[in-house]
Amino acid sequence: MNVLRIATRQSALALWQAEHVAARLRAAHPGLVVELLPMTTRGDRILDRPLARIGGKGLFLKELEVALAERRADLAVHSYKDMPMELDAGFAVGAVLERADAADAFVSVDFARLDELPRAARVGTSSLRRQAQLRALRPDLELLDLRGNVNTRLAKLDAGDYDAIVLACAGLERLGLGTRIRSRLAAPDWLPAAAQGAIAVELRTGDERSAALLAPLHDAATARCAGAERALTRRLQGSCEVPIAAYCIEVEHGLHLHGLVGDAASGKLIRAASTAAFDTEPEALGRAVAEELLARGAGDLLKR
């Protein structure tokens, strides 16, 4: 039988993304049978500690990669922003889908914008990147840890545990929860995680059949921009333990990349940006902006 199996986490958002990839594959290849293999990862099971303290976002991948290695699955679908900057040997990114809204979302029951929050308001986010930018804009806020899937986080907000929370616009919109977005926190003033809003599909290195099936789903523009963002993060040796943000867009003559390194405790932010022609490798642009950040003192923040 012409079957392709996709490993995915069991959260509602992960299942949406996996089913989206499956639907695109079925549409591109009539007769192809695509099945999902839902799995629970260590990152899903440990909810009482911040990700930065238990090993980072790579915890969401390992069980899926085991399924690939054991050939129980042919593909694994991820939020690209959650993928490590360097994949383990034997695995590769087979396709990057067209990016959705890369911005962060300000979500609140009573307040429409960040600047409307009262002094010492409680804001929930586990992301050090978001905490650093919140601290820079509103040093008076009480920043509280927030874990769990999207619906769990919204339930905690609605129960009154927080005055506001910050989530990804793309995740809310994919789950049909776009009405919960009170305002967008968007570039260039506010920067997302590298590759935020993009879906990546992982496969085994050398799996030519899966690579060929994925080819129609690949969006070159998204891959270029995300590639520059991830190269910046890779050069800074970034993980979820370090507040690094990056956002790249295509402009008339090439790519324009914004980068940021922050400190979640003080709210200090160091920024840099650059433009490169289309014939420049996106990775080279990412490294160049990373070097500029280091020249401006980002190394001291990274050492913390």
JSON list of C-alpha atoms in Angstrom, two decimals, residues 35-182:
[
{"chain": "A", "resi": 35, "resn": "GLU", "atom": "CA", "xyz": [-1.61, 8.21, 8.58]},
{"chain": "A", "resi": 36, "resn": "LEU", "atom": "CA", "xyz": [-0.81, 10.06, 11.83]},
{"chain": "A", "resi": 37, "resn": "LEU", "atom": "CA", "xyz": [1.15, 8.52, 14.70]},
{"chain": "A", "resi": 38, "resn": "PRO", "atom": "CA", "xyz": [0.31, 10.72, 17.74]},
{"chain": "A", "resi": 39, "resn": "MET", "atom": "CA", "xyz": [2.87, 10.58, 20.56]},
{"chain": "A", "resi": 40, "resn": "THR", "atom": "CA", "xyz": [3.50, 12.18, 23.96]},
{"chain": "A", "resi": 41, "resn": "THR", "atom": "CA", "xyz": [6.96, 13.69, 24.42]},
{"chain": "A", "resi": 42, "resn": "ARG", "atom": "CA", "xyz": [8.94, 14.41, 27.59]},
{"chain": "A", "resi": 43, "resn": "GLY", "atom": "CA", "xyz": [8.35, 18.13, 27.00]},
{"chain": "A", "resi": 44, "resn": "ASP", "atom": "CA", "xyz": [4.60, 17.48, 27.11]},
{"chain": "A", "resi": 45, "resn": "ARG", "atom": "CA", "xyz": [4.82, 15.46, 30.33]},
{"chain": "A", "resi": 46, "resn": "ILE", "atom": "CA", "xyz": [6.93, 17.85, 32.42]},
{"chain": "A", "resi": 47, "resn": "LEU", "atom": "CA", "xyz": [4.76, 20.90, 33.04]},
{"chain": "A", "resi": 48, "resn": "ASP", "atom": "CA", "xyz": [5.87, 22.03, 36.49]},
{"chain": "A", "resi": 49, "resn": "ARG", "atom": "CA", "xyz": [9.24, 23.49, 35.43]},
{"chain": "A", "resi": 50, "resn": "PRO", "atom": "CA", "xyz": [10.33, 26.04, 32.80]},
{"chain": "A", "resi": 51, "resn": "LEU", "atom": "CA", "xyz": [11.61, 24.52, 29.58]},
{"chain": "A", "resi": 52, "resn": "ALA", "atom": "CA", "xyz": [14.97, 26.25, 29.97]},
{"chain": "A", "resi": 53, "resn": "ARG", "atom": "CA", "xyz": [15.60, 24.26, 33.16]},
{"chain": "A", "resi": 54, "resn": "ILE", "atom": "CA", "xyz": [14.77, 20.80, 31.82]},
{"chain": "A", "resi": 55, "resn": "GLY", "atom": "CA", "xyz": [16.58, 20.73, 28.51]},
{"chain": "A", "resi": 56, "resn": "GLY", "atom": "CA", "xyz": [14.82, 23.13, 26.17]},
{"chain": "A", "resi": 57, "resn": "LYS", "atom": "CA", "xyz": [12.44, 22.73, 23.27]},
{"chain": "A", "resi": 58, "resn": "GLY", "atom": "CA", "xyz": [14.34, 19.73, 21.90]},
{"chain": "A", "resi": 59, "resn": "LEU", "atom": "CA", "xyz": [12.39, 17.72, 24.48]},
{"chain": "A", "resi": 60, "resn": "PHE", "atom": "CA", "xyz": [9.43, 17.93, 22.11]},
{"chain": "A", "resi": 61, "resn": "LEU", "atom": "CA", "xyz": [11.35, 16.14, 19.33]},
{"chain": "A", "resi": 62, "resn": "LYS", "atom": "CA", "xyz": [13.19, 13.17, 20.74]},
{"chain": "A", "resi": 63, "resn": "GLU", "atom": "CA", "xyz": [10.37, 10.60, 20.85]},
{"chain": "A", "resi": 64, "resn": "LEU", "atom": "CA", "xyz": [9.33, 11.58, 17.33]},
{"chain": "A", "resi": 65, "resn": "GLU", "atom": "CA", "xyz": [12.88, 11.10, 16.07]},
{"chain": "A", "resi": 66, "resn": "VAL", "atom": "CA", "xyz": [13.01, 7.66, 17.71]},
{"chain": "A", "resi": 67, "resn": "ALA", "atom": "CA", "xyz": [9.87, 6.74, 15.74]},
{"chain": "A", "resi": 68, "resn": "LEU", "atom": "CA", "xyz": [11.63, 7.91, 12.55]},
{"chain": "A", "resi": 69, "resn": "ALA", "atom": "CA", "xyz": [14.79, 5.99, 13.35]},
{"chain": "A", "resi": 70, "resn": "GLU", "atom": "CA", "xyz": [12.81, 2.81, 14.08]},
{"chain": "A", "resi": 71, "resn": "ARG", "atom": "CA", "xyz": [10.84, 3.33, 10.85]},
{"chain": "A", "resi": 72, "resn": "ARG", "atom": "CA", "xyz": [7.53, 3.42, 12.67]},
{"chain": "A", "resi": 73, "resn": "ALA", "atom": "CA", "xyz": [7.11, 6.82, 10.99]},
{"chain": "A", "resi": 74, "resn": "ASP", "atom": "CA", "xyz": [8.38, 8.33, 7.76]},
{"chain": "A", "resi": 75, "resn": "LEU", "atom": "CA", "xyz": [7.99, 12.00, 8.72]},
{"chain": "A", "resi": 76, "resn": "ALA", "atom": "CA", "xyz": [7.71, 14.14, 11.84]},
{"chain": "A", "resi": 77, "resn": "VAL", "atom": "CA", "xyz": [5.94, 17.50, 11.85]},
{"chain": "A", "resi": 78, "resn": "HIS", "atom": "CA", "xyz": [7.18, 20.33, 14.08]},
{"chain": "A", "resi": 79, "resn": "SER", "atom": "CA", "xyz": [6.77, 24.00, 14.75]},
{"chain": "A", "resi": 80, "resn": "TYR", "atom": "CA", "xyz": [10.03, 25.11, 13.13]},
{"chain": "A", "resi": 81, "resn": "LYS", "atom": "CA", "xyz": [10.80, 27.43, 16.05]},
{"chain": "A", "resi": 82, "resn": "ASP", "atom": "CA", "xyz": [10.90, 24.40, 18.38]},
{"chain": "A", "resi": 83, "resn": "MET", "atom": "CA", "xyz": [13.55, 22.53, 16.39]},
{"chain": "A", "resi": 84, "resn": "PRO", "atom": "CA", "xyz": [17.16, 22.56, 17.62]},
{"chain": "A", "resi": 85, "resn": "MET", "atom": "CA", "xyz": [19.56, 24.62, 15.53]},
{"chain": "A", "resi": 86, "resn": "GLU", "atom": "CA", "xyz": [21.52, 21.43, 14.79]},
{"chain": "A", "resi": 87, "resn": "LEU", "atom": "CA", "xyz": [19.66, 18.17, 14.15]},
{"chain": "A", "resi": 88, "resn": "ASP", "atom": "CA", "xyz": [21.14, 14.86, 15.24]},
{"chain": "A", "resi": 89, "resn": "ALA", "atom": "CA", "xyz": [22.94, 12.80, 12.62]},
{"chain": "A", "resi": 90, "resn": "GLY", "atom": "CA", "xyz": [20.53, 10.83, 10.47]},
{"chain": "A", "resi": 91, "resn": "PHE", "atom": "CA", "xyz": [17.81, 13.48, 10.36]},
{"chain": "A", "resi": 92, "resn": "ALA", "atom": "CA", "xyz": [17.11, 16.44, 8.06]},
{"chain": "A", "resi": 93, "resn": "VAL", "atom": "CA", "xyz": [14.43, 19.00, 7.29]},
{"chain": "A", "resi": 94, "resn": "GLY", "atom": "CA", "xyz": [12.55, 17.79, 4.22]},
{"chain": "A", "resi": 95, "resn": "ALA", "atom": "CA", "xyz": [10.24, 20.75, 3.73]},
{"chain": "A", "resi": 96, "resn": "VAL", "atom": "CA", "xyz": [9.36, 24.12, 5.24]},
{"chain": "A", "resi": 97, "resn": "LEU", "atom": "CA", "xyz": [5.79, 25.21, 4.62]},
{"chain": "A", "resi": 98, "resn": "GLU", "atom": "CA", "xyz": [4.69, 28.75, 3.90]},
{"chain": "A", "resi": 99, "resn": "ARG", "atom": "CA", "xyz": [4.88, 30.84, 7.03]},
{"chain": "A", "resi": 100, "resn": "ALA", "atom": "CA", "xyz": [1.80, 32.01, 8.90]},
{"chain": "A", "resi": 101, "resn": "ASP", "atom": "CA", "xyz": [1.69, 35.18, 11.04]},
{"chain": "A", "resi": 102, "resn": "ALA", "atom": "CA", "xyz": [5.06, 35.30, 12.83]},
{"chain": "A", "resi": 103, "resn": "ALA", "atom": "CA", "xyz": [3.97, 37.86, 15.44]},
{"chain": "A", "resi": 104, "resn": "ASP", "atom": "CA", "xyz": [3.29, 37.27, 19.11]},
{"chain": "A", "resi": 105, "resn": "ALA", "atom": "CA", "xyz": [-0.20, 37.88, 20.47]},
{"chain": "A", "resi": 106, "resn": "PHE", "atom": "CA", "xyz": [-1.15, 39.95, 23.49]},
{"chain": "A", "resi": 107, "resn": "VAL", "atom": "CA", "xyz": [-4.07, 38.07, 25.04]},
{"chain": "A", "resi": 108, "resn": "SER", "atom": "CA", "xyz": [-6.16, 39.44, 27.90]},
{"chain": "A", "resi": 109, "resn": "VAL", "atom": "CA", "xyz": [-9.73, 39.38, 29.14]},
{"chain": "A", "resi": 110, "resn": "ASP", "atom": "CA", "xyz": [-9.82, 42.99, 30.35]},
{"chain": "A", "resi": 111, "resn": "PHE", "atom": "CA", "xyz": [-7.10, 44.86, 28.45]},
{"chain": "A", "resi": 112, "resn": "ALA", "atom": "CA", "xyz": [-6.63, 45.45, 24.73]},
{"chain": "A", "resi": 113, "resn": "ARG", "atom": "CA", "xyz": [-2.93, 46.35, 24.63]},
{"chain": "A", "resi": 114, "resn": "LEU", "atom": "CA", "xyz": [0.24, 45.94, 26.63]},
{"chain": "A", "resi": 115, "resn": "ASP", "atom": "CA", "xyz": [0.36, 49.63, 27.50]},
{"chain": "A", "resi": 116, "resn": "GLU", "atom": "CA", "xyz": [-3.14, 49.45, 29.00]},
{"chain": "A", "resi": 117, "resn": "LEU", "atom": "CA", "xyz": [-2.08, 47.02, 31.73]},
{"chain": "A", "resi": 118, "resn": "PRO", "atom": "CA", "xyz": [-2.08, 48.54, 35.23]},
{"chain": "A", "resi": 119, "resn": "ARG", "atom": "CA", "xyz": [1.13, 48.79, 37.21]},
{"chain": "A", "resi": 120, "resn": "ALA", "atom": "CA", "xyz": [2.37, 45.43, 38.56]},
{"chain": "A", "resi": 121, "resn": "ALA", "atom": "CA", "xyz": [-0.07, 43.49, 36.37]},
{"chain": "A", "resi": 122, "resn": "ARG", "atom": "CA", "xyz": [0.58, 39.73, 36.16]},
{"chain": "A", "resi": 123, "resn": "VAL", "atom": "CA", "xyz": [1.69, 38.55, 32.73]},
{"chain": "A", "resi": 124, "resn": "GLY", "atom": "CA", "xyz": [2.25, 34.88, 31.95]},
{"chain": "A", "resi": 125, "resn": "THR", "atom": "CA", "xyz": [4.93, 33.52, 29.62]},
{"chain": "A", "resi": 126, "resn": "SER", "atom": "CA", "xyz": [7.66, 30.92, 29.97]},
{"chain": "A", "resi": 127, "resn": "SER", "atom": "CA", "xyz": [9.67, 32.36, 27.07]},
{"chain": "A", "resi": 128, "resn": "LEU", "atom": "CA", "xyz": [12.80, 34.23, 28.15]},
{"chain": "A", "resi": 129, "resn": "ARG", "atom": "CA", "xyz": [12.69, 36.05, 24.80]},
{"chain": "A", "resi": 130, "resn": "ARG", "atom": "CA", "xyz": [9.22, 37.36, 25.57]},
{"chain": "A", "resi": 131, "resn": "GLN", "atom": "CA", "xyz": [10.15, 38.13, 29.17]},
{"chain": "A", "resi": 132, "resn": "ALA", "atom": "CA", "xyz": [13.14, 40.25, 28.07]},
{"chain": "A", "resi": 133, "resn": "GLN", "atom": "CA", "xyz": [11.03, 42.31, 25.67]},
{"chain": "A", "resi": 134, "resn": "LEU", "atom": "CA", "xyz": [8.22, 42.69, 28.21]},
{"chain": "A", "resi": 135, "resn": "ARG", "atom": "CA", "xyz": [10.73, 43.82, 30.84]},
{"chain": "A", "resi": 136, "resn": "ALA", "atom": "CA", "xyz": [12.19, 46.37, 28.41]},
{"chain": "A", "resi": 137, "resn": "LEU", "atom": "CA", "xyz": [8.77, 47.87, 27.66]},
{"chain": "A", "resi": 138, "resn": "ARG", "atom": "CA", "xyz": [7.16, 47.50, 31.10]},
{"chain": "A", "resi": 139, "resn": "PRO", "atom": "CA", "xyz": [9.66, 46.96, 33.92]},
{"chain": "A", "resi": 140, "resn": "ASP", "atom": "CA", "xyz": [6.82, 47.26, 36.46]},
{"chain": "A", "resi": 141, "resn": "LEU", "atom": "CA", "xyz": [5.07, 44.06, 35.37]},
{"chain": "A", "resi": 142, "resn": "GLU", "atom": "CA", "xyz": [5.09, 40.84, 37.39]},
{"chain": "A", "resi": 143, "resn": "LEU", "atom": "CA", "xyz": [6.21, 38.14, 34.94]},
{"chain": "A", "resi": 144, "resn": "LEU", "atom": "CA", "xyz": [5.00, 34.66, 35.83]},
{"chain": "A", "resi": 145, "resn": "ASP", "atom": "CA", "xyz": [5.81, 31.23, 34.38]},
{"chain": "A", "resi": 146, "resn": "LEU", "atom": "CA", "xyz": [3.17, 29.73, 32.07]},
{"chain": "A", "resi": 147, "resn": "ARG", "atom": "CA", "xyz": [3.32, 26.19, 30.69]},
{"chain": "A", "resi": 148, "resn": "GLY", "atom": "CA", "xyz": [0.82, 23.84, 29.05]},
{"chain": "A", "resi": 149, "resn": "ASN", "atom": "CA", "xyz": [-0.90, 23.70, 25.69]},
{"chain": "A", "resi": 150, "resn": "VAL", "atom": "CA", "xyz": [-2.74, 26.68, 24.21]},
{"chain": "A", "resi": 151, "resn": "ASN", "atom": "CA", "xyz": [-6.13, 25.81, 25.70]},
{"chain": "A", "resi": 152, "resn": "THR", "atom": "CA", "xyz": [-4.59, 25.21, 29.13]},
{"chain": "A", "resi": 153, "resn": "ARG", "atom": "CA", "xyz": [-2.89, 28.60, 29.04]},
{"chain": "A", "resi": 154, "resn": "LEU", "atom": "CA", "xyz": [-6.10, 30.34, 27.99]},
{"chain": "A", "resi": 155, "resn": "ALA", "atom": "CA", "xyz": [-8.02, 28.57, 30.77]},
{"chain": "A", "resi": 156, "resn": "LYS", "atom": "CA", "xyz": [-5.53, 29.85, 33.35]},
{"chain": "A", "resi": 157, "resn": "LEU", "atom": "CA", "xyz": [-5.96, 33.39, 31.99]},
{"chain": "A", "resi": 158, "resn": "ASP", "atom": "CA", "xyz": [-9.75, 33.12, 32.06]},
{"chain": "A", "resi": 159, "resn": "ALA", "atom": "CA", "xyz": [-9.61, 31.80, 35.63]},
{"chain": "A", "resi": 160, "resn": "GLY", "atom": "CA", "xyz": [-7.91, 35.02, 36.71]},
{"chain": "A", "resi": 161, "resn": "ASP", "atom": "CA", "xyz": [-4.42, 33.63, 37.29]},
{"chain": "A", "resi": 162, "resn": "TYR", "atom": "CA", "xyz": [-2.99, 36.29, 34.98]},
{"chain": "A", "resi": 163, "resn": "ASP", "atom": "CA", "xyz": [-3.98, 39.75, 33.74]},
{"chain": "A", "resi": 164, "resn": "ALA", "atom": "CA", "xyz": [-2.54, 38.91, 30.32]},
{"chain": "A", "resi": 165, "resn": "ILE", "atom": "CA", "xyz": [-0.53, 36.23, 28.56]},
{"chain": "A", "resi": 166, "resn": "VAL", "atom": "CA", "xyz": [1.62, 36.22, 25.43]},
{"chain": "A", "resi": 167, "resn": "LEU", "atom": "CA", "xyz": [1.19, 33.47, 22.84]},
{"chain": "A", "resi": 168, "resn": "ALA", "atom": "CA", "xyz": [2.01, 33.02, 19.15]},
{"chain": "A", "resi": 169, "resn": "CYS", "atom": "CA", "xyz": [-0.55, 34.46, 16.74]},
{"chain": "A", "resi": 170, "resn": "ALA", "atom": "CA", "xyz": [-0.08, 31.51, 14.38]},
{"chain": "A", "resi": 171, "resn": "GLY", "atom": "CA", "xyz": [-0.99, 28.93, 17.01]},
{"chain": "A", "resi": 172, "resn": "LEU", "atom": "CA", "xyz": [-4.15, 30.76, 18.04]},
{"chain": "A", "resi": 173, "resn": "GLU", "atom": "CA", "xyz": [-5.27, 31.26, 14.45]},
{"chain": "A", "resi": 174, "resn": "ARG", "atom": "CA", "xyz": [-4.61, 27.62, 13.51]},
{"chain": "A", "resi": 175, "resn": "LEU", "atom": "CA", "xyz": [-6.83, 26.49, 16.38]},
{"chain": "A", "resi": 176, "resn": "GLY", "atom": "CA", "xyz": [-9.64, 28.85, 15.40]},
{"chain": "A", "resi": 177, "resn": "LEU", "atom": "CA", "xyz": [-8.91, 31.08, 18.38]},
{"chain": "A", "resi": 178, "resn": "GLY", "atom": "CA", "xyz": [-7.87, 34.20, 16.49]},
{"chain": "A", "resi": 179, "resn": "THR", "atom": "CA", "xyz": [-10.59, 36.22, 18.25]},
{"chain": "A", "resi": 180, "resn": "ARG", "atom": "CA", "xyz": [-8.58, 35.86, 21.47]},
{"chain": "A", "resi": 181, "resn": "ILE", "atom": "CA", "xyz": [-5.84, 38.07, 20.01]},
{"chain": "A", "resi": 182, "resn": "ARG", "atom": "CA", "xyz": [-6.35, 41.54, 21.50]}
]
